[in-house]
Tab-separated table of C-alpha atoms in Angstrom:
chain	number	residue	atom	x	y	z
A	167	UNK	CA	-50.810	17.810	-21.873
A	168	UNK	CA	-47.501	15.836	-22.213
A	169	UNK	CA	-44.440	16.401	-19.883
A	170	UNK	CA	-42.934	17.667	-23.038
A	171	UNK	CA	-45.514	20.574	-23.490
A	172	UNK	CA	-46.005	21.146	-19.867
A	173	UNK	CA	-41.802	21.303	-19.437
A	174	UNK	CA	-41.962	24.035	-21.897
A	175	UNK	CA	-45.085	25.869	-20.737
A	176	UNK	CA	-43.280	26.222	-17.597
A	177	UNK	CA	-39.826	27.385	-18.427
A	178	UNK	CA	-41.673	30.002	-20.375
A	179	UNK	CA	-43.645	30.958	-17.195
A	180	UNK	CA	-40.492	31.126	-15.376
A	181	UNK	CA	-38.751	33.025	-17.761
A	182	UNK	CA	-41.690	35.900	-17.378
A	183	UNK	CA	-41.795	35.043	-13.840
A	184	UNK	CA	-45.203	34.729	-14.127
A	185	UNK	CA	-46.077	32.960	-10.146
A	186	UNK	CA	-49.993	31.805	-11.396
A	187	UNK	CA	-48.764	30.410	-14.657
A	188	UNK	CA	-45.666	28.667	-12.536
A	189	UNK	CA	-48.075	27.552	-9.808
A	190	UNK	CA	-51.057	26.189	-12.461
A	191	UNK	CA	-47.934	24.479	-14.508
A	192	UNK	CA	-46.605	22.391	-11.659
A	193	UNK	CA	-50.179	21.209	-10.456
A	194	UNK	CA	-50.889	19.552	-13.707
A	195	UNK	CA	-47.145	17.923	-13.523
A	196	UNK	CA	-46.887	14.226	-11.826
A	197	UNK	CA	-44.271	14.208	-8.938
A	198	UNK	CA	-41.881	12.227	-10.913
A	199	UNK	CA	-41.850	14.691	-13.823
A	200	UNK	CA	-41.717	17.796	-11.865
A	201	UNK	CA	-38.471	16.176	-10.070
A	202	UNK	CA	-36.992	15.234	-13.267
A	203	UNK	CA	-37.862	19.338	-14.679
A	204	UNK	CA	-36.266	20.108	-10.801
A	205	UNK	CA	-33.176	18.506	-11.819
A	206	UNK	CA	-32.213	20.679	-14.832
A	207	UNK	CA	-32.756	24.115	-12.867
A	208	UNK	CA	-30.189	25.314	-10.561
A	209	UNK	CA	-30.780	24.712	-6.297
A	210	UNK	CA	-31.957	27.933	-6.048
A	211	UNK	CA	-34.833	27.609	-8.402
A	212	UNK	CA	-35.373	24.294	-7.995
A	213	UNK	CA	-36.418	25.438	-4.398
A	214	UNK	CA	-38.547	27.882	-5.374
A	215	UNK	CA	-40.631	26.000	-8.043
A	216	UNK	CA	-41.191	23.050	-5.230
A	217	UNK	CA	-42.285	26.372	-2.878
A	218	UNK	CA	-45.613	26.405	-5.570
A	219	UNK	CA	-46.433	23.478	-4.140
A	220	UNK	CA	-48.581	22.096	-0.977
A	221	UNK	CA	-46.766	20.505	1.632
A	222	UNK	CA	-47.737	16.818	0.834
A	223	UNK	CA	-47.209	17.530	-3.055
A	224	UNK	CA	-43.744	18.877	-2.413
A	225	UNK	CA	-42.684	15.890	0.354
A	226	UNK	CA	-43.509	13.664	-2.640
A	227	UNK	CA	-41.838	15.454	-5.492
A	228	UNK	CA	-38.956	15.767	-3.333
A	229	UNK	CA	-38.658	12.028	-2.813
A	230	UNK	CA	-38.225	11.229	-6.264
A	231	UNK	CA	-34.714	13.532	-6.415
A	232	UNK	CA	-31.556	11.955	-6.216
A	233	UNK	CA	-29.636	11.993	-2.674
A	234	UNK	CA	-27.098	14.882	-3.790
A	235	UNK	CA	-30.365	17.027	-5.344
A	236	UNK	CA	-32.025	16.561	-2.129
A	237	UNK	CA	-28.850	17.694	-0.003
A	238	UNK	CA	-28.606	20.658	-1.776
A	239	UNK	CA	-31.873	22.097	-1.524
A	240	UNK	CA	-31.896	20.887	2.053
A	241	UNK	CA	-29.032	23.718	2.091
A	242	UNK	CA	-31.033	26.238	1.024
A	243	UNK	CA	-33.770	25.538	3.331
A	244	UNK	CA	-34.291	27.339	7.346
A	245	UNK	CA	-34.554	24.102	9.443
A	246	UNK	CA	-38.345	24.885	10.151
A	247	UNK	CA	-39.116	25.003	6.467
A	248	UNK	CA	-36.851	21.522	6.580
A	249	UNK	CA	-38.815	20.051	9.339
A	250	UNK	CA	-42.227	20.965	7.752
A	251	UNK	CA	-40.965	19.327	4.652
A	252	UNK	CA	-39.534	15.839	6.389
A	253	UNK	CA	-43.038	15.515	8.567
A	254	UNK	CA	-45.541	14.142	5.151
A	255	UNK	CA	-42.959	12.627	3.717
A	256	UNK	CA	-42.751	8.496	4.234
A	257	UNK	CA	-40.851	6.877	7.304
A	258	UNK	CA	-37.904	5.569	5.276
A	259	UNK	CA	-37.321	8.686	3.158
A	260	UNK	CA	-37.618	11.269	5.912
A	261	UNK	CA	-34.633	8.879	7.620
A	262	UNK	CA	-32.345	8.514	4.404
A	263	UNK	CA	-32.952	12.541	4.234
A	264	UNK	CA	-31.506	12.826	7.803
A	265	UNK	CA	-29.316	11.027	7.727
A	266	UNK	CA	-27.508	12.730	4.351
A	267	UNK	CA	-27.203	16.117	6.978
A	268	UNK	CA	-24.346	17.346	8.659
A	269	UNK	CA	-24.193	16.444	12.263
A	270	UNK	CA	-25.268	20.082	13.629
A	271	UNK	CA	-28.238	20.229	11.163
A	272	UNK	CA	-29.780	17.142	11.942
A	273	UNK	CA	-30.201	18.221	15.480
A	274	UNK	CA	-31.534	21.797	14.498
A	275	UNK	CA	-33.736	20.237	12.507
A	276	UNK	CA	-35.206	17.411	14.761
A	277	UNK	CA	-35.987	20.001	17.447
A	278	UNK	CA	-38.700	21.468	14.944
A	279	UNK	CA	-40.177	17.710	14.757
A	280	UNK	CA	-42.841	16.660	16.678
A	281	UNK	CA	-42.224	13.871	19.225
A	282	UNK	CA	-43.614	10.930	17.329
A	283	UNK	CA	-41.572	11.638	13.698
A	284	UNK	CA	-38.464	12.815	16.119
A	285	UNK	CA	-38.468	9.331	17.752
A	286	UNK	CA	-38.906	7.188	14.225
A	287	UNK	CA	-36.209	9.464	12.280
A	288	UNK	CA	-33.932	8.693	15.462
A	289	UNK	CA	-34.885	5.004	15.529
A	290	UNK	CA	-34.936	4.335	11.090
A	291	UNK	CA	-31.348	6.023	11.012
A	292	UNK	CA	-29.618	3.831	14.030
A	293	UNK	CA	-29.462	1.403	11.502
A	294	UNK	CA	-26.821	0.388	9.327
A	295	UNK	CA	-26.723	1.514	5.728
A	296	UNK	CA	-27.272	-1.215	3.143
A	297	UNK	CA	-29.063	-3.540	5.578
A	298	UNK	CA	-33.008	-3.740	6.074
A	299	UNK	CA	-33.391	-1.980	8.762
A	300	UNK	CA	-32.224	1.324	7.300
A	301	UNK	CA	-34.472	0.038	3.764
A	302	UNK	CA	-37.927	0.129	6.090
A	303	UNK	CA	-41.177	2.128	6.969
A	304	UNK	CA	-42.805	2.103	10.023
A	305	UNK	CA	-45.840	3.603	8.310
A	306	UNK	CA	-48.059	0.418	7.967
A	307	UNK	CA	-50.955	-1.028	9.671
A	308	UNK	CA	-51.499	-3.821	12.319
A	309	UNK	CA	-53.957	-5.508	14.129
A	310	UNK	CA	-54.376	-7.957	16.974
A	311	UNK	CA	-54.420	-11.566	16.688
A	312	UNK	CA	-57.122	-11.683	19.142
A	313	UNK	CA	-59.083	-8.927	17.220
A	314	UNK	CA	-62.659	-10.107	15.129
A	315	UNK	CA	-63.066	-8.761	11.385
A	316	UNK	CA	-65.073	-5.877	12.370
A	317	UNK	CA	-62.775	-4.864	14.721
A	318	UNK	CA	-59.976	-5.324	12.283
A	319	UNK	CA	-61.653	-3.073	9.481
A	320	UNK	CA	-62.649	-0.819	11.968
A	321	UNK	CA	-58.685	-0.058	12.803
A	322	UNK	CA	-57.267	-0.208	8.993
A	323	UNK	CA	-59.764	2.921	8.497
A	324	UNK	CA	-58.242	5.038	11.640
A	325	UNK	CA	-54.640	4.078	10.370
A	326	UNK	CA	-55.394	3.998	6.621
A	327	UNK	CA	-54.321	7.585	5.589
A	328	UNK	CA	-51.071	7.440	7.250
A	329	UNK	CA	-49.452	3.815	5.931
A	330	UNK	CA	-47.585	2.890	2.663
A	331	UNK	CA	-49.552	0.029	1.783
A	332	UNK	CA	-52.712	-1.235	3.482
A	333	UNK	CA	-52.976	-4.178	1.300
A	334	UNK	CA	-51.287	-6.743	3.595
A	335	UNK	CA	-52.424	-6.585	6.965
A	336	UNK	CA	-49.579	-7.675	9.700
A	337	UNK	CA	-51.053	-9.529	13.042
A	338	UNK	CA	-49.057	-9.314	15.846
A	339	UNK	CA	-49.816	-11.091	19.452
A	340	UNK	CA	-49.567	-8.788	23.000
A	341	UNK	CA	-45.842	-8.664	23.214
A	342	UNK	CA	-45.863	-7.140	19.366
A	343	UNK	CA	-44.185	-10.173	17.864
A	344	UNK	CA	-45.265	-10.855	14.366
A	345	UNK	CA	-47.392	-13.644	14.397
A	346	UNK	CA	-49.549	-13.790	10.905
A	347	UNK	CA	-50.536	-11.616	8.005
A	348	UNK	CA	-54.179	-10.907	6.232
A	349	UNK	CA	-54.543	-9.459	3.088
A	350	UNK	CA	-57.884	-6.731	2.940
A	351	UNK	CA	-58.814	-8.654	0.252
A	352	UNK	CA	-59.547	-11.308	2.745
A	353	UNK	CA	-60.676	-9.520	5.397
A	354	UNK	CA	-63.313	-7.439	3.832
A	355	UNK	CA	-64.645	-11.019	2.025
A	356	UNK	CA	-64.739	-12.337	5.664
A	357	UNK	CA	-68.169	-12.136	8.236
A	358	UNK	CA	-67.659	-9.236	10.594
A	359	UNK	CA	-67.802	-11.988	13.557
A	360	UNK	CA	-64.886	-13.809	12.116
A	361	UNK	CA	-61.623	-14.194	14.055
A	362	UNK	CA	-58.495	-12.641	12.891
A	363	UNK	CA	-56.510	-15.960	14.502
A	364	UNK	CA	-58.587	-18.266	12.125
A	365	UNK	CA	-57.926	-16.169	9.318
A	366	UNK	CA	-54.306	-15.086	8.853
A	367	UNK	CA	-51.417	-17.160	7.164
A	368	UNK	CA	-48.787	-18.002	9.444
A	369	UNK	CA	-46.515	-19.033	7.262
A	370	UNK	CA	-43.971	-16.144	7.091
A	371	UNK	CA	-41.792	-14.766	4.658
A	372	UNK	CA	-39.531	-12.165	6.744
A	373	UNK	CA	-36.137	-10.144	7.357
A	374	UNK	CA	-34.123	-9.494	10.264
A	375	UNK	CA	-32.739	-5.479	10.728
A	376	UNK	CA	-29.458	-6.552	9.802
A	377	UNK	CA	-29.929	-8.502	6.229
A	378	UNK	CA	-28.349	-7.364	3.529
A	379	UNK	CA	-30.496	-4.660	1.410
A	380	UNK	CA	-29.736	-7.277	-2.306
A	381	UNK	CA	-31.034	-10.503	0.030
A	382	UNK	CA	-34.355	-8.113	0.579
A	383	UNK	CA	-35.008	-7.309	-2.556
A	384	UNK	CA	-34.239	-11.235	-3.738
A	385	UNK	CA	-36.578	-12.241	-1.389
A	386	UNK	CA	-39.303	-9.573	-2.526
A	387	UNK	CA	-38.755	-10.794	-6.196
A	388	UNK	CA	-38.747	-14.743	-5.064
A	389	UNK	CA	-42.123	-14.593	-3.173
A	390	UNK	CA	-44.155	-11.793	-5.261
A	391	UNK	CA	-44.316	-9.747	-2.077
A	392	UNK	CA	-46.090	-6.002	-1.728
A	393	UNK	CA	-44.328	-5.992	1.076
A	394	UNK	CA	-42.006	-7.836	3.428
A	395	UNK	CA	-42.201	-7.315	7.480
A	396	UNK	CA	-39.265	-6.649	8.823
A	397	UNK	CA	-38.476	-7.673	12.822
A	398	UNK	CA	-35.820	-7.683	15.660
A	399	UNK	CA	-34.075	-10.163	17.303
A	400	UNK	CA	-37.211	-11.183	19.509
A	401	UNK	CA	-39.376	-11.178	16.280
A	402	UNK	CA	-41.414	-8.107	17.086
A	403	UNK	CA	-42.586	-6.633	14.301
A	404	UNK	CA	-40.449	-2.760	14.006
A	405	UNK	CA	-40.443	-1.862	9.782
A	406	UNK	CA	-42.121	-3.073	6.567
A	407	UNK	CA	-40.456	-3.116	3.275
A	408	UNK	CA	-42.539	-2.317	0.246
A	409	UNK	CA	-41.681	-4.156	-3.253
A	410	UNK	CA	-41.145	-0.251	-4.673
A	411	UNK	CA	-38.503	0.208	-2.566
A	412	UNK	CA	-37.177	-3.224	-3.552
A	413	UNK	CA	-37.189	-2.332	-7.070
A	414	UNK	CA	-34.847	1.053	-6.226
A	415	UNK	CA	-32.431	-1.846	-4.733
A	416	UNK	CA	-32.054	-4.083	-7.197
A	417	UNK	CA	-31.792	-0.950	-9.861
A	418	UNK	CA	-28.955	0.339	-7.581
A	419	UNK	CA	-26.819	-3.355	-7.006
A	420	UNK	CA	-27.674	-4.100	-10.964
A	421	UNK	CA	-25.684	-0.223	-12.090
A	422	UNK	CA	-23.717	-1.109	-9.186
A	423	UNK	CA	-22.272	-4.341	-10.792
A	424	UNK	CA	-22.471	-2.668	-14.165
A	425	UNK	CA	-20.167	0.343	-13.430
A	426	UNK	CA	-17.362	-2.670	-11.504
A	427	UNK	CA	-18.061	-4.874	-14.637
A	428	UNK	CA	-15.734	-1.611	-16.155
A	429	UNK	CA	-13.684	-1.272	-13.206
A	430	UNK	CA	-15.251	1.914	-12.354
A	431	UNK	CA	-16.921	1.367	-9.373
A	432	UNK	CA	-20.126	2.832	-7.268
A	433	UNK	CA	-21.226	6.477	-8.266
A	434	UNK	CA	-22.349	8.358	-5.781
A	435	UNK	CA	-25.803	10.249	-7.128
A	436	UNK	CA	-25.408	9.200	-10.803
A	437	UNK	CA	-23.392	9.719	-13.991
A	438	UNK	CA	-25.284	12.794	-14.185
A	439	UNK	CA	-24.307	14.728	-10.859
A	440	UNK	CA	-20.671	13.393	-11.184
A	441	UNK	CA	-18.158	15.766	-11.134
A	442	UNK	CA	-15.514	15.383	-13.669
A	443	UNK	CA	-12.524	15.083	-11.053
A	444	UNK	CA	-14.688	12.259	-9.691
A	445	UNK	CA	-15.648	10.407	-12.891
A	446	UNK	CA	-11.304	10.705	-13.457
A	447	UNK	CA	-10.896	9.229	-10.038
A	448	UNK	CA	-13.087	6.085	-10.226
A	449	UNK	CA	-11.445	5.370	-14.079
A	450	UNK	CA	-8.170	6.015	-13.362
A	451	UNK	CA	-7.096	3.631	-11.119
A	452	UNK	CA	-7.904	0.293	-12.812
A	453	UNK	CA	-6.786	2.037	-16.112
A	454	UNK	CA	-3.375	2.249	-14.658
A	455	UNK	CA	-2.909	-1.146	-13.702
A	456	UNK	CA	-3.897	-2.779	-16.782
A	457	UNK	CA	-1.634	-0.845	-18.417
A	458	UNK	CA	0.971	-2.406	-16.108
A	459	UNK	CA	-0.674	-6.093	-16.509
A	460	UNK	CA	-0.607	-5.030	-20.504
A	461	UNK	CA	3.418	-5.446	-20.015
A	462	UNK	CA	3.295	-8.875	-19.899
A	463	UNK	CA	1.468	-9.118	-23.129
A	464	UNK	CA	4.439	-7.270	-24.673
A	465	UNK	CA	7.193	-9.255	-22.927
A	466	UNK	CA	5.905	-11.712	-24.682
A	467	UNK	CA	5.961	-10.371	-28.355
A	468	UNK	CA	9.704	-9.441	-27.109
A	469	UNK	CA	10.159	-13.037	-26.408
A	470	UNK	CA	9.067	-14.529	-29.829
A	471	UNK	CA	10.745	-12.009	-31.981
A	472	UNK	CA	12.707	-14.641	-34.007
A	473	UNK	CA	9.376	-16.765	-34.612
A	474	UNK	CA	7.615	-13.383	-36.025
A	475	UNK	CA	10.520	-12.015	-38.222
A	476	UNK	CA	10.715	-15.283	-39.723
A	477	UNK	CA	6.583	-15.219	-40.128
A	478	UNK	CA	5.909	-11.441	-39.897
A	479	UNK	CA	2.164	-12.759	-41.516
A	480	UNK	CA	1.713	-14.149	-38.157
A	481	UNK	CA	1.410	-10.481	-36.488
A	482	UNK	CA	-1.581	-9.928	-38.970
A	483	UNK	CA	-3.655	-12.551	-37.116
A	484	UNK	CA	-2.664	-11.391	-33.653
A	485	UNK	CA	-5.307	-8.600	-32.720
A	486	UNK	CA	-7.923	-11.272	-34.141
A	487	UNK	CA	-6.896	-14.045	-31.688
A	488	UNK	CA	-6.107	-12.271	-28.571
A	489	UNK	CA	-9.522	-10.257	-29.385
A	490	UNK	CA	-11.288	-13.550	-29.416
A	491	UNK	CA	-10.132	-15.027	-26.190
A	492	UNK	CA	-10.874	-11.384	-24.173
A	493	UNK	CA	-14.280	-11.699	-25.595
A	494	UNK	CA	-14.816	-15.213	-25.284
A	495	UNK	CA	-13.688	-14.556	-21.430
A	496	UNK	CA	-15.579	-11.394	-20.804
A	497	UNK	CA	-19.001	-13.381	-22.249
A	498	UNK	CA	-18.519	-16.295	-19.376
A	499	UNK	CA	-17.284	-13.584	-16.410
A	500	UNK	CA	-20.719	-11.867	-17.120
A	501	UNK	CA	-22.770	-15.124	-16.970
A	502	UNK	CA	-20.784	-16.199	-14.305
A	503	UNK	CA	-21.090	-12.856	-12.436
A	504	UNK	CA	-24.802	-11.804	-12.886
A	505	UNK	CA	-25.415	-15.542	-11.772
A	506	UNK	CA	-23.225	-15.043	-8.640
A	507	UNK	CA	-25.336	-12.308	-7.680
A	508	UNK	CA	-28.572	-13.486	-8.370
A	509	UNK	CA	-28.114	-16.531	-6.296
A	510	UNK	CA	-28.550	-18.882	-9.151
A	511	UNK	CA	-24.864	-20.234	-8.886
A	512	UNK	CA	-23.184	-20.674	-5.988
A	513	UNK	CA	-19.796	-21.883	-4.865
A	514	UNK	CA	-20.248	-25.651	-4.868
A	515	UNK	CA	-21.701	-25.367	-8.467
A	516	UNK	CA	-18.345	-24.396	-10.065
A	517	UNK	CA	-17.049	-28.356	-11.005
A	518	UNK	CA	-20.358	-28.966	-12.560
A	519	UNK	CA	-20.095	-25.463	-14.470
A	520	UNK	CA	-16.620	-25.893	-15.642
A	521	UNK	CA	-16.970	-29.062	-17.365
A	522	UNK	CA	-20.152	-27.358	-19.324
A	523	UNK	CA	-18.162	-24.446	-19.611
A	524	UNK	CA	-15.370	-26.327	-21.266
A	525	UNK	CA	-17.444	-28.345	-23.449
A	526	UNK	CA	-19.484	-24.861	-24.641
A	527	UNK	CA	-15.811	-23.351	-25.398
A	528	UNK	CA	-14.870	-26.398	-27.466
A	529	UNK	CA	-17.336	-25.724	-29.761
A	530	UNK	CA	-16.645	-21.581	-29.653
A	531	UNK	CA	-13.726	-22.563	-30.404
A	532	UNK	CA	-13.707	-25.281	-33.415
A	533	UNK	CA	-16.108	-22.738	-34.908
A	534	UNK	CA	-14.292	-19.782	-34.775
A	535	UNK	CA	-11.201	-21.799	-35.674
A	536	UNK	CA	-12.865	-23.351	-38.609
A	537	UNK	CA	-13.690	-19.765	-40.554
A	538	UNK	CA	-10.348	-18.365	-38.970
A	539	UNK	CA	-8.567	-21.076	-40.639
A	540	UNK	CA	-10.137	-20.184	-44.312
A	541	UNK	CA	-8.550	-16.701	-43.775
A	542	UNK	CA	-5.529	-17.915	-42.524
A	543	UNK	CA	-5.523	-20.395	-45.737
A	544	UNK	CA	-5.934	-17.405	-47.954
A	545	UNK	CA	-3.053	-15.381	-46.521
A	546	UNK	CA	-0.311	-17.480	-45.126
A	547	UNK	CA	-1.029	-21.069	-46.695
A	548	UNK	CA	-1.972	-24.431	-44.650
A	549	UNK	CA	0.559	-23.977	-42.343
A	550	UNK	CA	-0.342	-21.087	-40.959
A	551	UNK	CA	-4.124	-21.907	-41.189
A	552	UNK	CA	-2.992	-24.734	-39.192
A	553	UNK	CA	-0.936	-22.456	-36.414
A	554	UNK	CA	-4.167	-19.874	-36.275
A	555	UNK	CA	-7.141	-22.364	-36.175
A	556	UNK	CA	-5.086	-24.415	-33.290
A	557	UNK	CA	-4.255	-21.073	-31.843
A	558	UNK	CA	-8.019	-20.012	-31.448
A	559	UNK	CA	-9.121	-23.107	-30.241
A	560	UNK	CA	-6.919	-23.258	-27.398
A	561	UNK	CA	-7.263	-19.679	-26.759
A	562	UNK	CA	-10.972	-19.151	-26.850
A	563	UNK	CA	-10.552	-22.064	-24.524
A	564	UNK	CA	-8.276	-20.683	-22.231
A	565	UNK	CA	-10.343	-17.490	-21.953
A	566	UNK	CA	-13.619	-19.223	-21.340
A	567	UNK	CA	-11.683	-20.654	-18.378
A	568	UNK	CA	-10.541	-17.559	-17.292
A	569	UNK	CA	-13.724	-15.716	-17.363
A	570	UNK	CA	-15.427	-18.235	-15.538
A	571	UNK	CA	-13.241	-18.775	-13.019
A	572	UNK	CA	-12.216	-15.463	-11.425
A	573	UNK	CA	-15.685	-14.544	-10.101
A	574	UNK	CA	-15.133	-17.780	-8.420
A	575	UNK	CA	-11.967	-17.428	-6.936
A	576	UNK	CA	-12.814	-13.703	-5.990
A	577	UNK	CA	-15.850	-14.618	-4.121
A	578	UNK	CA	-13.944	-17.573	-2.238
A	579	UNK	CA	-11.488	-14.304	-0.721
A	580	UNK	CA	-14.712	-12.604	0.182
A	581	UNK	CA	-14.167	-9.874	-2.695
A	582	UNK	CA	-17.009	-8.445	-5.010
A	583	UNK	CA	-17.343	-11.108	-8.025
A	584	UNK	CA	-18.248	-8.004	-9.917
A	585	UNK	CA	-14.451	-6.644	-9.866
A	586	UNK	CA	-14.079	-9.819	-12.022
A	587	UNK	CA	-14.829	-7.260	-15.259
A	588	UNK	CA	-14.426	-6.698	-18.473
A	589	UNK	CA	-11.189	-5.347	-18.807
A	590	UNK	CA	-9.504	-7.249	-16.084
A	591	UNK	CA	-10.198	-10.434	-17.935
A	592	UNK	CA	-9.376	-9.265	-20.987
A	593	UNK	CA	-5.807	-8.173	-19.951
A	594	UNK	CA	-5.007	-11.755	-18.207
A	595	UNK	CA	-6.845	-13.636	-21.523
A	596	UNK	CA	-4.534	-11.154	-23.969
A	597	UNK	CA	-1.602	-12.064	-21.964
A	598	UNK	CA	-2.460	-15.524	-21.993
A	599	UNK	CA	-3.273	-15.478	-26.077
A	600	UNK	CA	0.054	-13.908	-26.687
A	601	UNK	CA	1.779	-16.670	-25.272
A	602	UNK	CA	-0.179	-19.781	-26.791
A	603	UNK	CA	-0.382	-18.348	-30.525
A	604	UNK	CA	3.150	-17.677	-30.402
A	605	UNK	CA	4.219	-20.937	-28.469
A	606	UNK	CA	2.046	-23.145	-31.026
A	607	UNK	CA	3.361	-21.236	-33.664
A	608	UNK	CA	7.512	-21.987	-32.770
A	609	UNK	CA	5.877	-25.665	-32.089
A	610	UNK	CA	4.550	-26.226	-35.232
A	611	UNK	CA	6.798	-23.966	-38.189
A	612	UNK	CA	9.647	-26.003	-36.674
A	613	UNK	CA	11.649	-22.853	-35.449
A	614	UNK	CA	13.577	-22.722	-32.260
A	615	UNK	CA	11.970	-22.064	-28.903
């Protein structure tokens, strides 16, 4: 049946309370659906319809909830029920979970860990959020460098059912410092009597604790990687990251850079578990100051008041060419941006991108100018045409410039290139546009400055 039918089926069977019906229901769910069903219910019953569940089904549904979902039913829960929950589910999870508790809870609840998950939870949450070290497992499998194939194969069964991935194989020496990696693929093609040593790649692709969660997932995406190793300063092996996990990242820096692209900033657990006073709180802010910057763009109407009461056509064509340049600079603050944080452009790139930049705008520009100036024929004569074609050349210039250039010059001061948005540039290229149509149109009508 589809999650559609299924969804339905069950809110009936809740509804009726009907516990069989409830219990069959959620079986024939997928983890990611049932979480997604979880989220529409209430904490309470979202509790009790994971409660239908085995232990290892309901670790895994769980994992799929957002961090505020998951804090609230870990409210609800006795820390014994907690602790039974936290053991099945994966290394990196069962630390991000602990770490979203209260102080007090997270030591009630460790106490009803056994030693070995106890130890990891304490270890995976030491590490700062955002990096690496707080992204990785420890559940993955190793073998000795000194080990033969048979040997090898032998250990990846005993250590199979407990590790995220067992498709790359990570070789360490005696002092547990990552020295190669073996796919199964090649081990199981390999004779028995064949040494691990001969085998693995030693060419490494790997992150220390402390790198940046977005230079992880670059480096997952740059190398087609399962999974990268992870190690401490003296290179022993301590965490894997799997390319999953990785994809979460890059979801959460891409609606990351989205939401500053609008000046709004990070949401904490989603647009839909915002609360409205929060959703005010990370709007308001930036909406006030451009309203301030937005001053400027009227001082300067003030300050050409002759030039439009002796052209009041010209105030026609004014939305139209300020419009232009804010668009013209929001288009090259995005390229500029997402390129910024992709890696592809860097610092010492922005010479060579300027002059392309400039050269791309021209043409935006003469374009735009050229069917502007067929309007501005039509309602003002040549003269004006003239004024409002020079006018968006210069200013669809002048914004391309702008919207290029402030991711630069924000990243030079060690700021997010992503607060370089939408709005922001718009309000300097509006400014900006105000000035030049006006200033080329006193130029040009002959009228006095």
């Amino acid at each position: 049946m589809t999650y559609a039918i299924l969804s339905e089926a069950l809110r009936a069977a809740m509804a009726r309370n009907d516990d069989n019906a409830i219990t069959h229901l959620i079986a024939e769910l997928q983890p990611a659906d049932l979480a997604d069903f979880i989220t529409q219910q209430n904490p309470a019953a979202s509790l009790e319809l994971l409660r239908h569940l085995p232990l290892p089904e309901r670790a895994e549904a769980f994992g799929y909830l957002e961090q505020e979902q998951q804090l609230n039913l870990a409210r609800l829960m006795p820390e014994r029920e907690l602790a039974g929950l936290m053991t099945p589910m994966p290394a990196d999870e069962r630390a991000d979970l602990f770490n979203l508790l209260p102080e007090p809870r997270q030591e009630a609840t460790l106490r009803h860990l056994a030693r070995e998950e106890r130890e990891d939870v304490r270890r995976l949450a030491s590490y700062r959020e955002g990096t690496a070290g707080a992204l990785m497992t420890t559940d993955y499998v190793t073998i000795p460098e000194q080990a033969k194939v048979a040997e090898a194969l032998a250990l990846v069964r005993r250590t199979a059912p407990d590790a995220e991935t067992i498709y790359q194989l990570y070789v360490l020496d005696e002092r547990r410092r990552l020295v190669g990696t073996l796919s199964l693929r090649e081990l199981i093609l390999n004779s028995p009597a064949s040494s691990v040593r001969a085998l693995m790649t030693t060419e490494l692709v790997q992150a220390e604790v402390d790198l940046p969660q977005e230079e992880v997932a670059r480096l997952i995406s740059r190398y087609d990687l399962l999974a990268l190793p992870v190690v401490d300063a003296e290179q022993r092996l301590v965490g894997i990251i799997t390319y999953d996990d990785a994809m979460d990242v890059a979801e959460e820096e891409a609606t990351e850079d989205i939401h500053k692209g609008g000046t709004i900033g990070k949401l904490e657990g989603g647009l839909r578990n915002a609360s409205l006073f929060t959703l005010y709180r990370k709007r308001i802010v930036w909406l006030v100051l451009l309203v301030f910057a937005n001053i400027f763009s009227g001082a300067g109407i003030a300050h050409f008041e002759e030039t439009i009461e002796a052209y009041i056509v010209l105030v026609f064509f004014l939305p139209l060419l300020i419009d232009s340049g804010g668009n013209a600079g929001s288009q090259a603050a995005t390229l500029m941006v997402r390129g910024i944080a992709t890696g592809d452009v860097r610092l010492a790139d922005w010479g060579k991108l300027l002059g392309r930049e400039m050269i791309v705008a021209t043409g935006l520009g003469l374009t735009m100018a050229l069917a502007v100036s067929l309007l501005g024929t039509f309602r003002g004569g040549p003269d004006i045409a003239l004024v409002v074609a020079l006018s968006m050349l210069v200013i669809v210039m002048v914004g391309s410039l702008i919207g290029m250039s402030l991711p630069f010059v924000l990243n030079r001061l060690g700021w997010d290139p992503a607060t370089a948005s939408a709005p922001l540039v718009t309000t300097i290229a509006d400014a900006s546009g105000v000035l030049i149509y006006f200033g080329i149109a006193t130029s040009l009508l002959g009228l006095p400055a």
